Amino acid sequence: MVNGVLYLNPGASELAGRSVILTGARRTGTSLLANLLFSTENTELSFEPPALRAMFPLIRHMPDAQWRYLFDALVFEDFLVPALAGRGLNLNTNDDSSAYNALSEDEIVKRLSRGHRQVELASAATAKCAAFKLPDMVPYLTDFRRVVPNHAAIVMLRNPISVIHSLLRLQWLTDERLRGISADWPHLQVAGIPVPHWVAEADLDAWSKWSLLERSCYYYCSIYEPLPEIEKTIIFSFDEFVAAPAHQFEVLANVLDLKSGPKTESLISGIHDPDQKYPANISDMPLSWSQRVNDIYQGCLEQRLK
C-alpha cells in the first residue's frame, strides 16, 4: 500500500463514480421519485443505505482518497453487483422501498431463480447506473463533487410551508424524538444531548433553546440555503412533479438518459397531489423565519429543472 491509498479496479471505480444521489429535505417526495428511478431499465437504486448515511458527514474529515475508496467499494461491490443477483432486494410488499413497487415480478424471479458468478454480474453492471436515495445530504454536495466529480445529483424541492407543517405533525425534531433509538442519525453530542448533524457549530447553543417550529424552519434552511451555489445539481420541484408527473419525469429522464421499464408508466399514472392538504401559512411562524425560508425557497426554485 503506497501512501496509505487503496483502489478498486478501474472499471468498478468508474461505474461508482457515475452514480446518482437523490437527496433533499425529508417530506419532499424523495421516496416517490426513488421508486420511479428504480423502475427504469438502466438504474439500480438503494434506499437510504446506512453505510453511506454514516460516511457523508465524514467527507470533510477524511482524506479524499480514502473516502473515495470506501464509497466505490460500497456502491459497486456492496450494492450494485449484489443487486443484479437479487441479493438485498426488499421483498416486503408493505414497504415504500419494496422491490415490487418498481420491478416487474418477472425481473425479480429472474434474479432469484439461479446463482450468479461475480464475473457475470460485474459485466452486467456496466449497463447500469447505481443510484441511492439519501435525504439531508445537500450540505455535503460540494465536497462530494470534489471527491466524486462525475456523479449526478438530484435535489427534491418542496414548498417550505408543506414541509414544515409535516415536520410539526410528525414531531420529528423534538428532544424526545432525537433521544430515541429510532431517531434520524448521525448526530452530534452536545452536553450528552443528541443534535442533528446538519446543525452548524455556530448554532448549537441556539438549537437547544428553539421551539419545534423554529427547529423545523432551521432544518429547511440548513438543507436548502447552500443549494443555489452548488454546481451541476438538478433541482427537481415536488410541487410541479405531482401537478404534471409525466411531463416532469420526461424532462428528468432526458437529462439522465433514463429508459422506462415495465412499471414506469403505471407508477407515473398513480402520482397525484398529496391527500394531506396543509394550510397556506403557519400563523405563529415568526416573520424573520417566514422571510428566510421563503427567500431560500424562491432562490432554489429559480434554478429548478424545467
Short mmCIF file of C-alpha atoms in Angstrom, two decimals:
data_model
loop_
_atom_site.label_atom_id
_atom_site.label_comp_id
_atom_site.label_asym_id
_atom_site.label_seq_id
_atom_site.Cartn_x
_atom_site.Cartn_y
_atom_site.Cartn_z
CA MET A 1 0.00 0.00 0.00
CA VAL A 2 1.59 3.26 -1.20
CA ASN A 3 0.89 6.40 0.86
CA GLY A 4 -1.96 4.63 2.61
CA VAL A 5 -4.16 4.67 -0.53
CA LEU A 6 -6.10 1.70 -1.91
CA TYR A 7 -8.20 1.45 -5.07
CA LEU A 8 -10.85 -0.76 -6.64
CA ASN A 9 -10.20 -1.91 -10.16
CA PRO A 10 -10.58 1.00 -12.62
CA GLY A 11 -13.85 -0.19 -14.19
CA ALA A 12 -15.56 -0.54 -10.81
CA SER A 13 -14.39 2.87 -9.65
CA GLU A 14 -15.57 4.49 -12.88
CA LEU A 15 -19.06 2.98 -12.57
CA ALA A 16 -19.37 4.01 -8.92
CA GLY A 17 -18.21 7.48 -9.88
CA ARG A 18 -21.12 7.90 -12.32
CA SER A 19 -23.73 7.14 -9.65
CA VAL A 20 -26.77 9.28 -8.87
CA ILE A 21 -27.57 10.71 -5.45
CA LEU A 22 -31.19 11.64 -4.74
CA THR A 23 -31.41 13.96 -1.76
CA GLY A 24 -33.23 16.96 -0.30
CA ALA A 25 -35.14 17.56 2.90
CA ARG A 26 -37.38 14.88 4.30
CA ARG A 27 -41.08 15.08 3.43
CA THR A 28 -40.28 16.26 -0.10
CA GLY A 29 -41.17 13.19 -2.16
CA THR A 30 -37.76 11.52 -2.34
CA SER A 31 -39.34 8.06 -1.92
CA LEU A 32 -41.79 8.76 -4.74
CA LEU A 33 -39.05 9.71 -7.16
CA ALA A 34 -36.77 6.93 -5.90
CA ASN A 35 -39.25 4.26 -6.96
CA LEU A 36 -39.59 5.88 -10.38
CA LEU A 37 -35.82 5.93 -10.88
CA PHE A 38 -35.60 2.31 -9.76
CA SER A 39 -38.27 1.34 -12.27
CA THR A 40 -36.17 2.44 -15.23
CA GLU A 41 -34.26 -0.15 -17.22
CA ASN A 42 -30.81 1.26 -16.59
CA THR A 43 -30.98 2.17 -12.88
CA GLU A 44 -30.42 0.20 -9.68
CA LEU A 45 -31.42 2.14 -6.58
CA SER A 46 -30.60 1.73 -2.90
CA PHE A 47 -32.94 3.28 -0.34
CA GLU A 48 -31.03 5.17 2.37
CA PRO A 49 -28.02 2.83 2.61
CA PRO A 50 -26.78 3.08 6.22
CA ALA A 51 -23.07 2.96 5.37
CA LEU A 52 -23.34 5.93 3.02
CA ARG A 53 -25.50 7.82 5.51
CA ALA A 54 -22.72 7.33 8.03
CA MET A 55 -19.99 8.34 5.56
CA PHE A 56 -21.32 11.55 4.06
CA PRO A 57 -20.88 13.77 7.13
CA LEU A 58 -17.29 12.47 7.38
CA ILE A 59 -16.35 13.65 3.89
CA ARG A 60 -14.77 16.82 5.30
CA HIS A 61 -12.84 14.90 7.95
CA MET A 62 -11.26 12.06 5.95
CA PRO A 63 -8.58 12.11 3.26
CA ASP A 64 -10.33 12.31 -0.13
CA ALA A 65 -8.65 9.17 -1.49
CA GLN A 66 -9.70 7.05 1.48
CA TRP A 67 -13.28 8.36 1.42
CA ARG A 68 -13.47 7.68 -2.33
CA TYR A 69 -12.14 4.14 -1.90
CA LEU A 70 -14.81 3.30 0.67
CA PHE A 71 -17.51 4.96 -1.46
CA ASP A 72 -16.54 2.99 -4.58
CA ALA A 73 -16.46 -0.29 -2.66
CA LEU A 74 -19.86 0.31 -1.07
CA VAL A 75 -21.55 1.42 -4.30
CA PHE A 76 -20.08 -1.17 -6.67
CA GLU A 77 -19.15 -4.22 -4.59
CA ASP A 78 -21.64 -3.94 -1.74
CA PHE A 79 -24.65 -2.67 -3.68
CA LEU A 80 -24.63 -2.71 -7.48
CA VAL A 81 -23.14 -6.13 -8.19
CA PRO A 82 -25.14 -7.99 -5.49
CA ALA A 83 -28.36 -6.20 -6.54
CA LEU A 84 -28.18 -7.74 -10.01
CA ALA A 85 -28.21 -11.16 -8.38
CA GLY A 86 -31.26 -10.28 -6.29
CA ARG A 87 -29.26 -10.12 -3.09
CA GLY A 88 -30.59 -7.46 -0.75
CA LEU A 89 -33.86 -6.89 -2.60
CA ASN A 90 -36.57 -5.77 -0.21
CA LEU A 91 -39.42 -8.20 -0.86
CA ASN A 92 -41.75 -6.82 1.84
CA THR A 93 -44.66 -5.52 -0.23
CA ASN A 94 -45.78 -3.26 2.63
CA ASP A 95 -42.65 -1.09 2.49
CA ASP A 96 -42.21 2.03 0.37
CA SER A 97 -38.86 0.59 -0.66
CA SER A 98 -40.24 -2.80 -1.73
CA ALA A 99 -38.68 -4.03 -4.96
CA TYR A 100 -42.18 -4.97 -6.12
CA ASN A 101 -43.04 -1.26 -6.30
CA ALA A 102 -40.50 -0.68 -9.05
CA LEU A 103 -39.58 -4.01 -10.66
CA SER A 104 -41.79 -6.45 -12.51
CA GLU A 105 -42.34 -9.83 -10.89
CA ASP A 106 -40.63 -11.43 -13.88
CA GLU A 107 -37.49 -9.38 -13.25
CA ILE A 108 -37.45 -10.31 -9.57
CA VAL A 109 -37.93 -14.01 -10.36
CA LYS A 110 -35.19 -13.81 -12.99
CA ARG A 111 -32.71 -12.51 -10.45
CA LEU A 112 -33.66 -15.03 -7.79
CA SER A 113 -34.07 -18.12 -9.97
CA ARG A 114 -30.40 -19.15 -10.10
CA GLY A 115 -26.94 -18.44 -8.79
CA HIS A 116 -24.76 -15.78 -10.42
CA ARG A 117 -21.00 -15.63 -10.84
CA GLN A 118 -19.09 -12.46 -9.98
CA VAL A 119 -17.59 -12.15 -13.45
CA GLU A 120 -21.07 -12.27 -15.00
CA LEU A 121 -22.51 -9.73 -12.56
CA ALA A 122 -19.62 -7.30 -12.91
CA SER A 123 -20.03 -7.36 -16.68
CA ALA A 124 -23.81 -6.79 -16.42
CA ALA A 125 -23.19 -3.87 -14.07
CA THR A 126 -21.60 -1.87 -16.87
CA ALA A 127 -25.08 -1.37 -18.37
CA LYS A 128 -26.50 0.01 -15.11
CA CYS A 129 -26.34 3.25 -13.17
CA ALA A 130 -26.17 2.96 -9.39
CA ALA A 131 -28.42 5.41 -7.56
CA PHE A 132 -29.13 5.97 -3.91
CA LYS A 133 -31.77 7.91 -2.02
CA LEU A 134 -30.13 9.74 0.87
CA PRO A 135 -32.05 12.69 2.39
CA ASP A 136 -30.38 15.59 4.24
CA MET A 137 -27.07 15.45 2.35
CA VAL A 138 -27.25 18.76 0.42
CA PRO A 139 -24.75 20.45 2.78
CA TYR A 140 -22.11 17.93 1.67
CA LEU A 141 -22.69 18.04 -2.08
CA THR A 142 -19.85 20.47 -2.83
CA ASP A 143 -17.42 18.14 -1.08
CA PHE A 144 -18.97 15.15 -2.84
CA ARG A 145 -18.44 16.85 -6.22
CA ARG A 146 -14.77 17.34 -5.35
CA VAL A 147 -14.23 13.71 -4.35
CA VAL A 148 -16.58 12.07 -6.91
CA PRO A 149 -16.62 14.62 -9.75
CA ASN A 150 -18.70 12.68 -12.29
CA HIS A 151 -21.74 11.87 -10.17
CA ALA A 152 -25.25 13.20 -10.84
CA ALA A 153 -27.16 14.90 -8.02
CA ILE A 154 -30.93 15.34 -7.84
CA VAL A 155 -32.29 17.52 -5.05
CA MET A 156 -36.01 17.38 -4.34
CA LEU A 157 -37.51 20.78 -3.53
CA ARG A 158 -40.94 21.30 -1.96
CA ASN A 159 -42.58 24.50 -0.76
CA PRO A 160 -41.48 25.18 2.82
CA ILE A 161 -44.93 25.53 4.35
CA SER A 162 -45.88 21.94 3.45
CA VAL A 163 -42.53 20.58 4.66
CA ILE A 164 -42.66 22.45 7.96
CA HIS A 165 -46.32 21.52 8.58
CA SER A 166 -45.39 17.88 8.01
CA LEU A 167 -42.41 18.05 10.37
CA LEU A 168 -44.58 19.64 13.05
CA ARG A 169 -47.26 17.00 12.64
CA LEU A 170 -44.70 14.19 12.99
CA GLN A 171 -42.86 15.86 15.91
CA TRP A 172 -39.66 14.96 14.09
CA LEU A 173 -37.28 17.35 15.84
CA THR A 174 -38.40 17.23 19.46
CA ASP A 175 -35.79 16.35 22.09
CA GLU A 176 -37.79 13.25 22.95
CA ARG A 177 -37.67 12.02 19.36
CA LEU A 178 -33.99 12.86 18.94
CA ARG A 179 -33.10 10.91 22.08
CA GLY A 180 -34.98 7.82 20.89
CA ILE A 181 -33.44 4.76 19.31
CA SER A 182 -35.43 5.37 16.11
CA ALA A 183 -34.23 8.97 15.67
CA ASP A 184 -32.56 10.04 12.45
CA TRP A 185 -28.81 9.77 12.59
CA PRO A 186 -25.93 10.54 12.57
CA HIS A 187 -25.99 13.21 15.22
CA LEU A 188 -23.65 15.32 17.30
CA GLN A 189 -23.43 15.05 21.08
CA VAL A 190 -23.68 18.37 22.90
CA ALA A 191 -23.54 18.02 26.68
CA GLY A 192 -24.82 14.49 26.21
CA ILE A 193 -27.81 15.61 24.13
CA PRO A 194 -28.17 14.41 20.50
CA VAL A 195 -28.20 17.21 17.91
CA PRO A 196 -28.68 16.55 14.16
CA HIS A 197 -25.51 16.51 12.09
CA TRP A 198 -26.72 19.37 9.86
CA VAL A 199 -26.80 21.88 12.73
CA ALA A 200 -23.88 24.29 12.29
CA GLU A 201 -21.44 24.65 15.15
CA ALA A 202 -22.32 28.34 15.50
CA ASP A 203 -26.00 27.42 16.04
CA LEU A 204 -25.61 24.66 18.63
CA ASP A 205 -26.44 26.88 21.59
CA ALA A 206 -29.47 28.39 19.84
CA TRP A 207 -30.73 24.94 18.83
CA SER A 208 -31.21 23.93 22.48
CA LYS A 209 -33.45 26.95 23.06
CA TRP A 210 -35.51 26.88 19.86
CA SER A 211 -39.12 25.74 19.72
CA LEU A 212 -40.16 22.84 17.49
CA LEU A 213 -41.37 25.36 14.89
CA GLU A 214 -38.05 27.23 14.92
CA ARG A 215 -36.12 23.97 14.63
CA SER A 216 -38.26 22.93 11.68
CA CYS A 217 -37.63 26.25 9.94
CA TYR A 218 -33.91 25.96 10.64
CA TYR A 219 -33.87 22.43 9.21
CA TYR A 220 -35.38 23.64 5.94
CA CYS A 221 -32.88 26.50 5.76
CA SER A 222 -29.87 24.34 6.56
CA ILE A 223 -30.73 21.87 3.80
CA TYR A 224 -31.57 24.37 1.05
CA GLU A 225 -29.62 27.56 1.78
CA PRO A 226 -26.37 26.28 0.15
CA LEU A 227 -28.14 24.76 -2.84
CA PRO A 228 -28.11 27.65 -5.38
CA GLU A 229 -24.30 27.84 -5.15
CA ILE A 230 -23.73 24.11 -5.72
CA GLU A 231 -22.76 23.41 -9.31
CA LYS A 232 -24.11 20.67 -11.58
CA THR A 233 -27.11 19.87 -9.40
CA ILE A 234 -30.60 19.03 -10.69
CA ILE A 235 -33.22 20.82 -8.58
CA PHE A 236 -36.49 18.93 -9.02
CA SER A 237 -39.73 20.56 -7.83
CA PHE A 238 -42.04 18.19 -5.97
CA ASP A 239 -44.99 20.54 -6.37
CA GLU A 240 -44.58 20.73 -10.16
CA PHE A 241 -43.92 16.99 -10.30
CA VAL A 242 -47.20 15.98 -8.66
CA ALA A 243 -49.06 18.53 -10.80
CA ALA A 244 -47.68 17.16 -14.09
CA PRO A 245 -45.83 13.91 -13.34
CA ALA A 246 -45.50 12.54 -16.88
CA HIS A 247 -44.06 15.76 -18.28
CA GLN A 248 -41.73 16.44 -15.37
CA PHE A 249 -40.34 12.92 -15.31
CA GLU A 250 -39.82 13.00 -19.07
CA VAL A 251 -37.70 16.14 -18.65
CA LEU A 252 -35.64 14.43 -15.94
CA ALA A 253 -35.34 11.22 -17.95
CA ASN A 254 -33.97 13.15 -20.92
CA VAL A 255 -31.31 14.77 -18.77
CA LEU A 256 -30.21 11.49 -17.18
CA ASP A 257 -30.83 9.28 -20.24
CA LEU A 258 -33.27 7.05 -18.36
CA LYS A 259 -35.09 4.25 -20.19
CA SER A 260 -38.60 3.42 -18.99
CA GLY A 261 -39.16 -0.04 -17.55
CA PRO A 262 -42.28 -2.22 -17.29
CA LYS A 263 -43.61 -0.36 -14.25
CA THR A 264 -42.55 3.20 -15.02
CA GLU A 265 -45.77 4.24 -16.75
CA SER A 266 -48.05 2.77 -14.09
CA LEU A 267 -46.06 4.46 -11.33
CA ILE A 268 -46.39 7.81 -13.11
CA SER A 269 -50.13 7.35 -13.57
CA GLY A 270 -50.54 6.78 -9.83
CA ILE A 271 -48.92 10.07 -8.82
CA HIS A 272 -51.26 12.79 -7.56
CA ASP A 273 -51.29 15.71 -5.18
CA PRO A 274 -50.94 14.50 -1.58
CA ASP A 275 -54.18 13.84 0.26
CA GLN A 276 -52.88 15.86 3.21
CA LYS A 277 -53.69 19.49 2.45
CA TYR A 278 -51.86 21.89 4.70
CA PRO A 279 -52.89 25.49 5.41
CA ALA A 280 -51.26 28.09 3.18
CA ASN A 281 -49.38 29.59 6.11
CA ILE A 282 -48.26 28.94 9.67
CA SER A 283 -49.92 31.54 11.85
CA ASP A 284 -47.37 31.55 14.68
CA MET A 285 -44.24 31.48 12.49
CA PRO A 286 -42.05 34.48 13.37
CA LEU A 287 -41.73 36.92 10.49
CA SER A 288 -37.94 36.57 10.41
CA TRP A 289 -38.19 32.81 9.86
CA SER A 290 -41.03 33.19 7.36
CA GLN A 291 -38.99 35.59 5.24
CA ARG A 292 -35.87 33.46 5.45
CA VAL A 293 -37.45 30.16 4.40
CA ASN A 294 -39.39 31.84 1.60
CA ASP A 295 -36.31 33.63 0.27
CA ILE A 296 -34.34 30.38 0.28
CA TYR A 297 -37.16 28.52 -1.43
CA GLN A 298 -37.54 31.15 -4.15
CA GLY A 299 -33.80 31.20 -4.77
CA CYS A 300 -33.77 27.42 -5.27
CA LEU A 301 -36.98 27.47 -7.31
CA GLU A 302 -35.46 29.84 -9.83
CA GLN A 303 -32.84 27.22 -10.65
CA ARG A 304 -35.14 24.20 -10.81
CA LEU A 305 -35.23 21.80 -13.74
CA LYS A 306 -37.84 23.00 -16.28
#
